[in-house]
Short mmCIF file of C-alpha atoms and ligand atoms in Angstrom, two decimals:
data_model
loop_
_atom_site.label_atom_id
_atom_site.label_comp_id
_atom_site.label_asym_id
_atom_site.label_seq_id
_atom_site.Cartn_x
_atom_site.Cartn_y
_atom_site.Cartn_z
CA MET A 1 115.06 64.82 5.08
CA LEU A 2 116.50 62.55 7.76
CA GLN A 3 117.30 59.06 6.48
CA GLY A 4 116.72 56.89 9.54
CA GLN A 5 117.67 53.24 9.66
CA HIS A 6 117.58 50.36 12.07
CA LEU A 7 120.71 50.02 14.19
CA ILE A 8 121.38 46.35 14.76
CA GLY A 9 124.69 45.06 16.08
CA GLY A 10 126.49 48.32 15.27
CA LYS A 11 125.30 48.37 11.66
CA TRP A 12 122.84 50.89 10.28
CA ARG A 13 120.57 49.00 7.97
CA GLY A 14 117.10 48.84 6.55
CA SER A 15 115.88 48.01 3.11
CA GLY A 16 112.47 47.15 1.74
CA ASP A 17 109.35 49.03 2.71
CA ALA A 18 109.77 52.46 4.27
CA PHE A 19 107.57 55.07 5.87
CA ILE A 20 107.79 58.84 5.90
CA THR A 21 106.97 61.26 8.71
CA ARG A 22 105.51 64.68 7.98
CA SER A 23 105.58 67.80 10.07
CA PRO A 24 102.23 68.37 11.83
CA SER A 25 102.98 72.10 11.41
CA ASN A 26 103.20 71.67 7.64
CA LEU A 27 101.95 68.44 6.20
CA GLU A 28 103.69 69.22 2.92
CA GLU A 29 107.06 68.92 4.66
CA ALA A 30 108.52 65.41 4.90
CA VAL A 31 110.80 65.14 7.95
CA GLY A 32 112.22 61.64 7.89
CA GLN A 33 112.18 58.32 6.12
CA TYR A 34 112.54 55.07 8.06
CA PRO A 35 112.44 51.37 7.29
CA LEU A 36 109.27 49.52 8.17
CA GLY A 37 110.67 46.82 10.42
CA THR A 38 109.59 43.20 10.36
CA ALA A 39 109.42 40.59 13.10
CA GLU A 40 112.75 39.28 11.72
CA ASP A 41 114.37 42.68 12.33
CA ALA A 42 113.07 42.67 15.90
CA PHE A 43 114.37 39.14 16.38
CA ALA A 44 117.80 40.07 14.98
CA ALA A 45 118.00 43.11 17.27
CA VAL A 46 117.22 41.10 20.41
CA ASP A 47 119.66 38.42 19.29
CA VAL A 48 122.62 40.79 18.92
CA ALA A 49 121.68 42.49 22.20
CA ARG A 50 121.93 39.08 23.84
CA GLN A 51 125.33 38.45 22.31
CA ALA A 52 126.56 41.84 23.55
CA LEU A 53 125.28 41.26 27.09
CA PRO A 54 128.17 39.33 28.75
CA ALA A 55 130.79 41.94 27.77
CA TRP A 56 128.60 44.94 28.71
CA GLU A 57 127.71 43.39 32.06
CA LYS A 58 131.43 43.20 32.86
CA PHE A 59 132.34 46.51 31.20
CA ASN A 60 134.57 48.70 33.33
CA THR A 61 132.47 50.76 35.75
CA GLN A 62 134.27 54.03 35.11
CA GLY A 63 134.14 53.36 31.38
CA ARG A 64 130.38 52.83 31.47
CA CYS A 65 129.92 55.97 33.54
CA ASP A 66 132.07 57.95 31.05
CA ILE A 67 130.04 56.77 28.05
CA LEU A 68 126.74 57.86 29.63
CA ARG A 69 128.26 61.20 30.61
CA ARG A 70 129.52 61.76 27.07
CA VAL A 71 126.02 61.07 25.74
CA GLY A 72 124.66 63.69 28.15
CA GLU A 73 127.26 66.18 26.96
CA ALA A 74 126.48 65.52 23.28
CA LEU A 75 122.74 65.93 23.89
CA THR A 76 123.40 69.19 25.71
CA GLY A 77 125.68 70.49 22.98
CA ARG A 78 123.26 69.52 20.23
CA ALA A 79 120.04 70.44 22.06
CA ARG A 80 119.01 73.02 19.49
CA GLU A 81 119.68 70.75 16.51
CA ILE A 82 117.84 67.80 18.06
CA GLY A 83 115.11 70.07 19.45
CA THR A 84 114.52 71.46 15.96
CA LEU A 85 114.13 67.96 14.52
CA LEU A 86 111.80 67.08 17.40
CA ALA A 87 109.68 70.20 16.92
CA ARG A 88 109.46 69.56 13.17
CA GLU A 89 108.48 65.92 13.52
CA GLU A 90 106.25 65.97 16.63
CA GLY A 91 104.99 69.55 16.57
CA LYS A 92 105.75 70.81 20.08
CA THR A 93 107.20 74.30 20.21
CA LEU A 94 110.93 74.74 19.69
CA ARG A 95 111.29 75.99 23.26
CA GLU A 96 109.58 72.87 24.61
CA ALA A 97 111.57 70.62 22.27
CA VAL A 98 114.96 72.10 23.22
CA GLY A 99 113.95 71.88 26.90
CA GLU A 100 113.03 68.23 26.44
CA THR A 101 116.40 67.49 24.85
CA GLN A 102 118.18 69.16 27.75
CA ARG A 103 116.09 67.05 30.10
CA ALA A 104 117.14 63.95 28.17
CA ALA A 105 120.76 64.98 28.69
CA GLN A 106 120.15 65.37 32.42
CA ALA A 107 118.79 61.83 32.57
CA PHE A 108 122.07 60.57 31.09
CA PHE A 109 124.08 62.58 33.64
CA TYR A 110 121.95 61.16 36.46
CA TYR A 111 122.39 57.58 35.26
CA ALA A 112 126.12 58.13 34.68
CA GLY A 113 126.22 58.72 38.45
CA GLU A 114 124.02 55.70 39.08
CA VAL A 115 126.65 53.48 37.44
CA VAL A 116 129.01 54.15 40.33
CA ARG A 117 126.24 54.19 42.94
CA HIS A 118 125.15 50.71 41.88
CA PRO A 119 123.32 49.26 44.89
CA GLY A 120 124.29 46.28 47.01
CA GLN A 121 124.06 45.20 50.66
CA PHE A 122 126.03 43.27 53.19
CA TYR A 123 124.24 41.44 56.05
CA ASN A 124 125.44 39.44 58.99
CA SER A 125 124.04 35.94 58.65
CA LEU A 126 121.96 34.13 61.28
CA ARG A 127 124.48 31.31 60.99
CA ASP A 128 127.87 31.40 62.67
CA GLY A 129 130.75 31.84 60.24
CA HIS A 130 128.52 33.10 57.42
CA HIS A 131 127.57 36.45 55.95
CA VAL A 132 125.12 37.42 53.25
CA ILE A 133 125.75 39.60 50.19
CA VAL A 134 122.80 40.99 48.27
CA SER A 135 123.78 42.12 44.79
CA TYR A 136 121.79 43.59 41.92
CA GLU A 137 122.52 42.15 38.53
CA PRO A 138 121.33 43.19 35.07
CA VAL A 139 117.97 41.75 34.03
CA GLY A 140 119.41 41.02 30.58
CA VAL A 141 118.06 42.22 27.24
CA VAL A 142 115.47 44.95 27.71
CA SER A 143 113.06 46.13 25.03
CA LEU A 144 112.03 49.76 25.31
CA ILE A 145 108.83 50.74 23.49
CA THR A 146 108.15 54.46 23.47
CA PRO A 147 105.44 56.95 22.40
CA TRP A 148 105.52 60.05 20.21
CA ASN A 149 104.80 62.73 22.81
CA PHE A 150 108.29 62.85 24.39
CA PRO A 151 110.39 61.33 21.61
CA ILE A 152 113.78 62.16 23.15
CA ALA A 153 113.14 62.33 26.91
CA ILE A 154 111.37 58.99 27.32
CA PRO A 155 113.79 57.00 25.12
CA ALA A 156 116.66 58.75 26.95
CA TRP A 157 115.56 57.89 30.45
CA LYS A 158 114.71 54.30 29.55
CA VAL A 159 117.95 53.72 27.60
CA ALA A 160 120.16 55.42 30.18
CA GLY A 161 118.56 53.40 33.01
CA ALA A 162 118.87 50.12 31.14
CA LEU A 163 122.54 50.71 30.24
CA ALA A 164 123.57 52.07 33.62
CA TYR A 165 122.65 48.84 35.37
CA GLY A 166 124.43 46.67 32.80
CA ASN A 167 121.59 45.66 30.47
CA THR A 168 121.66 45.70 26.70
CA CYS A 169 118.62 47.02 24.90
CA VAL A 170 116.43 47.37 21.85
CA LEU A 171 114.56 50.65 21.41
CA LYS A 172 111.34 50.74 19.36
CA PRO A 173 110.35 54.41 19.10
CA SER A 174 106.94 55.59 17.99
CA GLU A 175 106.48 55.43 14.24
CA PHE A 176 105.05 58.96 14.42
CA ALA A 177 108.29 60.56 15.66
CA PRO A 178 111.34 58.28 15.39
CA GLY A 179 113.89 60.93 14.35
CA CYS A 180 115.23 61.68 17.81
CA ALA A 181 115.83 57.99 18.45
CA VAL A 182 118.06 57.91 15.36
CA MET A 183 119.99 60.90 16.70
CA LEU A 184 120.30 59.17 20.06
CA GLY A 185 121.63 56.03 18.36
CA ARG A 186 124.27 58.05 16.52
CA ILE A 187 125.30 59.81 19.72
CA LEU A 188 125.54 56.54 21.65
CA GLU A 189 127.82 55.17 18.92
CA GLU A 190 129.98 58.31 18.85
CA SER A 191 130.24 58.19 22.64
CA GLY A 192 131.97 54.83 22.50
CA LEU A 193 129.14 52.42 23.30
CA PRO A 194 130.16 48.96 22.04
CA ALA A 195 128.21 47.60 19.06
CA GLY A 196 125.10 45.61 19.95
CA VAL A 197 124.60 47.15 23.40
CA PHE A 198 122.00 49.56 22.05
CA ASN A 199 119.86 48.59 19.08
CA LEU A 200 117.09 50.41 17.29
CA VAL A 201 114.21 49.11 15.20
CA HIS A 202 111.52 51.16 13.48
CA GLY A 203 108.00 50.39 12.45
CA ASP A 204 104.55 49.36 13.54
CA GLY A 205 104.40 48.23 17.15
CA ARG A 206 101.77 45.64 16.30
CA VAL A 207 104.25 43.96 13.94
CA LEU A 208 107.37 44.25 16.10
CA GLY A 209 105.85 44.15 19.58
CA ASP A 210 105.20 40.45 20.09
CA THR A 211 108.74 39.47 19.10
CA LEU A 212 110.31 42.16 21.27
CA VAL A 213 108.23 41.25 24.30
CA ALA A 214 108.53 37.48 23.85
CA GLN A 215 112.27 37.39 23.18
CA SER A 216 113.49 39.96 25.73
CA ASP A 217 114.03 39.47 29.44
CA ALA A 218 112.18 42.68 30.27
CA VAL A 219 110.13 45.33 28.54
CA SER A 220 109.55 48.92 29.55
CA PHE A 221 106.66 50.58 27.74
CA THR A 222 105.09 54.03 27.71
CA GLY A 223 101.93 54.53 25.70
CA SER A 224 98.22 53.85 25.70
CA THR A 225 96.49 51.66 28.25
CA ARG A 226 95.13 49.52 25.44
CA THR A 227 98.56 48.71 24.02
CA GLY A 228 99.87 48.24 27.55
CA ARG A 229 97.27 45.53 28.16
CA ALA A 230 98.28 43.75 24.92
CA ILE A 231 101.94 43.85 25.93
CA LEU A 232 101.09 42.53 29.38
CA GLN A 233 99.33 39.52 27.90
CA THR A 234 102.31 38.60 25.74
CA ALA A 235 104.66 39.26 28.63
CA ALA A 236 102.63 36.98 30.90
CA ALA A 237 102.76 34.15 28.37
CA HIS A 238 106.57 34.41 28.22
CA MET A 239 107.15 35.51 31.83
CA THR A 240 108.89 38.66 30.59
CA LYS A 241 109.42 41.25 33.31
CA VAL A 242 107.28 44.24 32.46
CA GLN A 243 106.87 47.89 33.36
CA LEU A 244 104.05 49.95 31.86
CA GLU A 245 103.53 53.72 32.03
CA LEU A 246 100.06 54.38 30.69
CA GLY A 247 97.34 56.97 30.43
CA GLY A 248 95.95 59.50 32.87
CA LYS A 249 92.77 61.52 33.42
CA ASN A 250 94.39 63.85 35.84
CA PRO A 251 92.33 66.06 38.13
CA LEU A 252 93.42 69.51 39.27
CA VAL A 253 91.43 70.75 42.26
CA VAL A 254 91.21 74.48 42.87
CA LEU A 255 89.87 75.48 46.29
CA ASP A 256 88.38 78.83 47.30
CA ASP A 257 91.47 79.64 49.33
CA ALA A 258 93.91 79.06 46.45
CA ASP A 259 96.31 81.79 45.48
CA PHE A 260 94.35 83.02 42.49
CA ASP A 261 97.18 83.81 40.07
CA THR A 262 99.05 80.62 40.93
CA ALA A 263 95.94 78.51 40.38
CA VAL A 264 95.21 80.03 36.95
CA GLU A 265 98.82 79.59 35.85
CA VAL A 266 98.97 76.02 37.18
CA ALA A 267 95.78 75.13 35.27
CA LEU A 268 96.98 76.83 32.09
CA GLN A 269 100.40 75.15 32.13
CA GLY A 270 99.14 71.77 33.27
CA THR A 271 96.42 71.61 30.64
CA PHE A 272 97.85 73.29 27.55
CA GLY A 273 101.63 72.91 27.89
CA GLN A 274 103.07 70.55 25.24
CA THR A 275 99.77 70.92 23.36
CA GLY A 276 98.09 68.99 26.18
CA GLN A 277 99.77 65.80 24.98
CA ARG A 278 101.15 64.60 28.28
CA CYS A 279 100.03 61.56 30.22
CA THR A 280 100.26 63.81 33.29
CA GLY A 281 98.36 66.76 31.76
CA SER A 282 95.44 68.25 33.72
CA GLU A 283 92.26 67.13 31.99
CA ARG A 284 89.68 67.70 34.74
CA LEU A 285 89.58 71.06 36.50
CA ILE A 286 87.57 70.66 39.69
CA VAL A 287 86.81 74.06 41.17
CA THR A 288 84.95 75.02 44.35
CA ARG A 289 81.99 77.36 44.21
CA GLY A 290 83.48 80.47 45.81
CA ILE A 291 86.33 80.87 43.32
CA HIS A 292 84.65 79.18 40.34
CA ASP A 293 83.26 82.14 38.37
CA ALA A 294 86.31 84.37 38.72
CA PHE A 295 88.60 81.44 37.96
CA ILE A 296 86.88 80.40 34.75
CA GLU A 297 86.61 84.00 33.61
CA ARG A 298 90.37 84.56 33.93
CA LEU A 299 91.29 81.12 32.61
CA THR A 300 89.02 81.50 29.58
CA LYS A 301 90.71 84.78 28.67
CA LYS A 302 94.14 83.21 29.00
CA VAL A 303 93.20 80.13 26.98
CA ALA A 304 91.66 82.22 24.20
CA ALA A 305 94.84 84.32 24.08
CA LEU A 306 97.23 81.37 23.62
CA ARG A 307 99.08 81.68 20.33
CA VAL A 308 98.69 78.50 18.30
CA GLY A 309 101.04 78.11 15.40
CA HIS A 310 103.93 76.47 13.59
CA ALA A 311 106.22 74.71 16.04
CA LEU A 312 109.30 76.58 14.82
CA GLU A 313 107.82 80.06 14.97
CA GLU A 314 109.21 82.06 17.84
CA ASN A 315 105.87 83.39 19.07
CA THR A 316 104.07 80.08 19.12
CA GLU A 317 102.86 79.02 22.56
CA VAL A 318 100.90 75.92 21.52
CA GLY A 319 102.04 73.78 18.61
CA PRO A 320 99.81 71.66 16.40
CA VAL A 321 98.39 68.33 17.50
CA ALA A 322 101.03 65.70 16.74
CA THR A 323 99.21 63.18 14.58
CA ALA A 324 96.14 62.89 12.38
CA PRO A 325 94.53 60.15 14.54
CA GLN A 326 95.14 62.26 17.64
CA LEU A 327 93.47 65.30 16.04
CA GLU A 328 90.54 63.11 15.01
CA LYS A 329 90.26 61.80 18.56
CA ASN A 330 90.31 65.32 20.01
CA LEU A 331 87.59 66.52 17.62
CA THR A 332 85.44 63.51 18.49
CA PHE A 333 85.74 64.33 22.19
CA ILE A 334 84.78 67.95 21.52
CA ALA A 335 81.71 66.93 19.49
CA ARG A 336 80.61 64.46 22.16
CA ALA A 337 81.09 67.02 24.96
CA LEU A 338 78.82 69.45 23.10
CA GLU A 339 76.23 66.71 22.58
CA GLU A 340 76.34 65.91 26.28
CA GLY A 341 75.64 69.54 27.18
CA ALA A 342 79.06 70.90 28.12
CA GLN A 343 79.37 74.63 27.52
CA LEU A 344 82.20 75.80 25.29
CA ALA A 345 84.11 78.68 26.89
CA ALA A 346 87.08 78.78 24.48
CA GLY A 347 88.30 77.01 21.34
CA GLY A 348 86.55 73.91 20.06
CA THR A 349 87.54 74.17 16.41
CA ARG A 350 90.38 73.52 14.02
CA LEU A 351 92.45 76.53 13.03
CA GLU A 352 93.83 77.59 9.67
CA ARG A 353 97.44 78.70 9.53
CA PRO A 354 99.67 79.68 6.57
CA THR A 355 100.89 76.07 6.31
CA PRO A 356 98.53 73.08 6.34
CA GLY A 357 98.75 71.37 9.73
CA HIS A 358 96.89 69.79 12.64
CA TYR A 359 96.05 73.07 14.37
CA LEU A 360 93.43 72.92 17.10
CA ALA A 361 92.26 75.86 19.20
CA PRO A 362 92.96 75.29 22.91
CA THR A 363 89.58 74.24 24.21
CA LEU A 364 87.94 74.86 27.55
CA PHE A 365 84.55 73.51 28.52
CA VAL A 366 82.65 74.75 31.58
CA ASN A 367 79.49 73.44 33.27
CA THR A 368 80.64 69.87 32.74
CA THR A 369 79.67 66.91 34.89
CA PRO A 370 81.86 64.04 36.06
CA HIS A 371 79.99 61.52 33.94
CA MET A 372 80.55 63.14 30.57
CA GLN A 373 82.99 61.26 28.31
CA LEU A 374 85.19 64.38 28.37
CA ASN A 375 85.76 63.79 32.09
CA ARG A 376 86.12 60.01 32.00
CA GLU A 377 88.45 59.05 29.13
CA GLU A 378 91.91 60.37 28.34
CA THR A 379 91.68 63.07 25.66
CA PHE A 380 95.43 63.71 25.37
CA GLY A 381 95.01 67.09 23.73
CA PRO A 382 94.66 70.81 24.48
CA ILE A 383 91.22 70.28 25.99
CA ALA A 384 89.88 70.44 29.53
CA GLY A 385 86.53 70.52 31.29
CA VAL A 386 85.68 72.45 34.44
CA ILE A 387 83.52 70.74 37.07
CA GLN A 388 82.06 72.92 39.81
CA VAL A 389 81.91 71.42 43.31
CA ALA A 390 80.81 72.62 46.74
CA ASP A 391 83.90 71.97 48.87
CA LEU A 392 87.06 69.94 49.43
CA GLU A 393 85.18 66.75 50.26
CA GLU A 394 83.13 66.86 47.06
CA ALA A 395 86.30 67.76 45.13
CA ILE A 396 88.03 64.66 46.51
CA ALA A 397 85.01 62.49 45.69
CA VAL A 398 84.96 63.73 42.08
CA ALA A 399 88.74 63.63 41.66
CA THR A 400 89.00 60.04 42.88
CA ASP A 401 85.94 58.74 41.02
CA CYS A 402 88.04 57.72 38.04
CA GLU A 403 89.72 54.49 37.03
CA LEU A 404 92.96 56.18 35.96
CA ALA A 405 95.36 57.25 38.70
CA LEU A 406 98.54 58.80 37.33
CA SER A 407 98.78 62.38 38.54
CA ALA A 408 96.57 64.69 40.61
CA GLY A 409 96.96 68.26 41.79
CA ILE A 410 95.47 70.73 44.21
CA CYS A 411 95.77 74.50 44.56
CA THR A 412 95.18 75.69 48.08
CA THR A 413 96.89 77.82 50.73
CA ASN A 414 95.58 75.56 53.48
CA ILE A 415 98.16 72.96 54.44
CA ARG A 416 95.50 70.77 56.05
CA SER A 417 93.46 70.63 52.83
CA ALA A 418 96.59 69.90 50.83
CA GLU A 419 97.54 67.06 53.15
CA ARG A 420 94.00 65.66 53.19
CA PHE A 421 94.07 65.61 49.37
CA ARG A 422 97.55 64.09 49.17
CA ARG A 423 96.46 61.21 51.40
CA ALA A 424 93.09 60.68 49.72
CA SER A 425 94.43 60.62 46.17
CA PRO A 426 95.12 57.18 44.68
CA SER A 427 97.40 58.72 42.04
CA GLY A 428 101.08 57.85 41.82
CA THR A 429 101.99 61.53 41.59
CA VAL A 430 100.44 64.36 43.62
CA MET A 431 101.20 68.03 42.99
CA ILE A 432 100.49 70.79 45.53
CA ASN A 433 100.24 74.25 43.94
CA ALA A 434 102.09 72.96 40.88
CA PRO A 435 100.94 71.66 37.48
CA THR A 436 100.02 67.96 37.39
CA ALA A 437 102.66 67.57 34.66
CA GLY A 438 106.41 68.09 34.93
CA ILE A 439 108.55 65.53 36.71
CA ASP A 440 112.06 65.28 38.15
CA TYR A 441 114.39 62.52 36.95
CA HIS A 442 115.82 61.61 40.34
CA VAL A 443 112.56 60.51 42.02
CA PRO A 444 110.13 57.71 41.13
CA PHE A 445 107.48 58.37 38.51
CA GLY A 446 104.37 56.43 37.58
CA GLY A 447 100.78 55.64 38.40
CA ARG A 448 98.64 52.92 39.85
CA VAL A 449 96.84 50.32 37.76
CA PRO A 450 95.48 50.97 35.13
CA SER A 451 97.70 54.06 34.70
CA GLY A 452 100.81 52.06 35.40
CA TYR A 453 101.91 48.52 36.08
CA GLY A 454 105.03 46.74 37.21
CA GLY A 455 106.95 49.32 39.19
CA ARG A 456 107.93 52.93 38.77
CA GLU A 457 110.42 54.58 36.46
CA LEU A 458 113.23 57.02 37.26
CA GLY A 459 115.08 57.73 40.47
CA PRO A 460 115.92 54.80 42.72
CA ALA A 461 112.84 52.95 41.42
CA SER A 462 114.55 52.28 38.09
CA ALA A 463 117.26 50.20 39.78
CA GLU A 464 114.49 47.86 40.95
CA PHE A 465 113.19 47.35 37.44
CA PHE A 466 116.46 47.14 35.58
CA THR A 467 118.11 44.68 37.99
CA GLU A 468 117.54 41.23 39.46
CA ILE A 469 118.45 40.49 43.04
CA LYS A 470 120.99 37.83 43.96
CA THR A 471 121.31 36.79 47.61
CA ALA A 472 124.60 35.02 48.29
CA TYR A 473 125.36 33.16 51.55
CA VAL A 474 129.08 33.00 52.22
CA ASN A 475 130.48 30.42 54.62
CA HIS A 476 133.85 31.84 55.48
CA GLY A 477 134.19 29.72 58.62
CA SER A 478 134.92 31.08 62.10
CA LEU A 479 137.56 33.80 62.03
O1 TXE B 510 99.74 54.90 21.41
P1 TXE B 510 100.23 53.41 21.38
P2 TXE B 510 99.27 55.86 20.22
C1 TXE B 510 97.60 57.54 24.74
C2 TXE B 510 96.83 58.78 24.32
C3 TXE B 510 96.75 58.62 22.82
C4 TXE B 510 96.62 57.12 22.68
C5 TXE B 510 97.03 56.52 21.36
O2 TXE B 510 95.55 58.74 24.89
O3 TXE B 510 95.63 59.27 22.28
O4 TXE B 510 97.46 56.60 23.70
O5 TXE B 510 98.36 56.89 21.02
C6 TXE B 510 103.80 50.78 20.08
N1 TXE B 510 102.89 45.83 20.96
N2 TXE B 510 99.01 57.82 24.92
O6 TXE B 510 98.42 55.13 19.22
O7 TXE B 510 99.54 52.63 20.32
C7 TXE B 510 103.73 51.91 19.10
O8 TXE B 510 104.35 51.55 17.87
C8 TXE B 510 103.96 46.56 21.23
C9 TXE B 510 99.44 58.04 26.26
O9 TXE B 510 100.46 56.53 19.67
O10 TXE B 510 100.15 52.89 22.77
C10 TXE B 510 104.44 53.01 19.85
O11 TXE B 510 105.85 52.84 19.76
N3 TXE B 510 104.05 47.86 20.95
C11 TXE B 510 100.90 57.93 26.38
C12 TXE B 510 104.00 52.77 21.29
O12 TXE B 510 103.56 51.42 21.33
C13 TXE B 510 103.02 48.44 20.33
C14 TXE B 510 101.74 58.45 25.29
C15 TXE B 510 102.86 53.68 21.77
O13 TXE B 510 101.75 53.53 20.90
C16 TXE B 510 101.86 47.73 20.00
C17 TXE B 510 101.18 58.17 23.99
C18 TXE B 510 101.82 46.35 20.35
N4 TXE B 510 100.75 45.59 20.11
C19 TXE B 510 99.85 57.89 23.86
N5 TXE B 510 100.99 48.57 19.39
C20 TXE B 510 101.48 58.27 27.72
N6 TXE B 510 101.30 57.39 28.69
O14 TXE B 510 102.16 59.27 27.86
C21 TXE B 510 101.58 49.78 19.35
N7 TXE B 510 102.82 49.71 19.91
#
C-alpha cells in the first residue's frame, strides 16, 4: 500500500488522522493511506511556498526548463508504474491510465519549452525619448485543487504551468485518488526542484479549501460547478485570482449526412471512454430523423458489447465507476430517467464481477426528451440519452438549450452544417467529426460560465492566468 504524506517545504510529513483509498475494481484492496490535512497544514504549505517564491522567480531560465523536462522524462519512463497505481486507485483501464501518464509527461515537455518562450513585448512610446516594456511576472503562490477523474494529467498540467512561469504552488489532489500526486511530488523532488516550490496537502477540500483560496495569490480548480461556486465566493472576498474548470452536459449532434461508422465510433468513444467520467464526455446524443434508427441500432449493439471489468485486466474496455457517491449518483439518474419515460436500450444496472467493485453496465437511453433530468444535469458516468430531432436547426436549438457550455460536437460531411454548428455553439470547445472529449495541451481549453470561469487553461491561455502584466515606461532621453 502506498504511504502518502503531505510535502511541505521539502519535508514529507503527516501524522494524526489518516484516510485510506480502495480500488473501485476491488473494494477489498486498499491502495493508499494519506494524512487527513487540517487548515494548519494548508496554511503551512502556502507559507513555505511564499518563502520559496523570490528564489524560484529568479531561478535560472535554463535550469527551470531542465527541471520540467526531467519531470517529463521521469513520467514517461515510469508511465506503466504510475498508470498501474492510477488504474488501481481510480478505476480507469490500464491502457487509459498509462496514456494519461504519458499525456502528463507531454504537458511537462510543453511547459519546459514555455519557460524559454516566456512572453514579453517592446513598444515605441507616444512620448519622445521613451519606450515601453510589457513583461509578464509570476502571480505568486498558486493553489491547485484537482479532481479524481484525471489524477495525473490535471495536476501535471496545472503544476507545470504554474512552475514554468515562475510561481510556487500548493497542490490539493482529490481525496478519492491522491496517489499520483504523491508520485508527482517525488519526481519533482528527484528532478531537482528546490524545496518549497511545490507543496502537497491531502484531505477534505471543505476543510483545506478556504485556507488555500484565502491565503494564495491565485487558485486554479477543476471539479464540480457547486464547489467552483464556493471557491469563487471565498476568492472574491480575498480578491484571489481564480480559474475554474467545471462541469459539462455536452451534446453530440449526428446529422443524416454523417459518415455512419465515424459517427457511431465518435459517440461510443465520447460517451463511454474513461468510464464516461470526463467533463467533456458526450452526454446528449442529438440525432436527426433519417439516420436515427440505424444509428441507435448499431450504437446499442456496440454499447452492449463493451467489456466492463477490473481496471487491470487486459480485456477490459470500461473500468468501474470511480467512487461510491459517483455510482450512487449514476444509479439515481438511471432510476429517474426510467420514471420520466426514457427507454432503456442497453445497460441500466450494476454488474457483478469476480471482485467486489463499482461496476455499472454502460447505459444507453433512447426516446428521451430535452427536459428529462438525464439531459439537463451532468451525469458524469457511462450513461447517455438519445434525442431525436428533425434537422440541423432543431439539433442546434436542443444542443444550445442548456446552461452548461463546455464541449459540443457534430458529425456531418457537410462543411456548411459543420460551420453553422461551430458558430452557433456557445461551448468553449467544438469538435467536428471527433469525440467531444480529448484535448491537446498546446491550445486553450475550457468552457463558458457556468462550465468555466476566469480564463482558459493550457496552451498560450495558461500564460495569461499564471502571470501578471507589468507595463514599464522607460525614459532613456533622446538618443
Ligand atoms: O467534486 P468536487 P466531486 C463533477 C461530476 C461529479 C461531481 C462531484 O459531476 O459527479 O462533480 O464530484 C475539492 N473548497 N465533476 O465530489 O467536490 C475536493 O477535495 C475547495 C466534474 O469529486 O468538486 C477535490 O479535490 N476545494 C469535474 C476537488 O475539490 C474543495 C471532475 C473536486 O471535488 C471544496 C470531477 C471546497 N469547499 C467532478 N470542496 C470536471 N470538471 O472534470 C471540495 N473540494
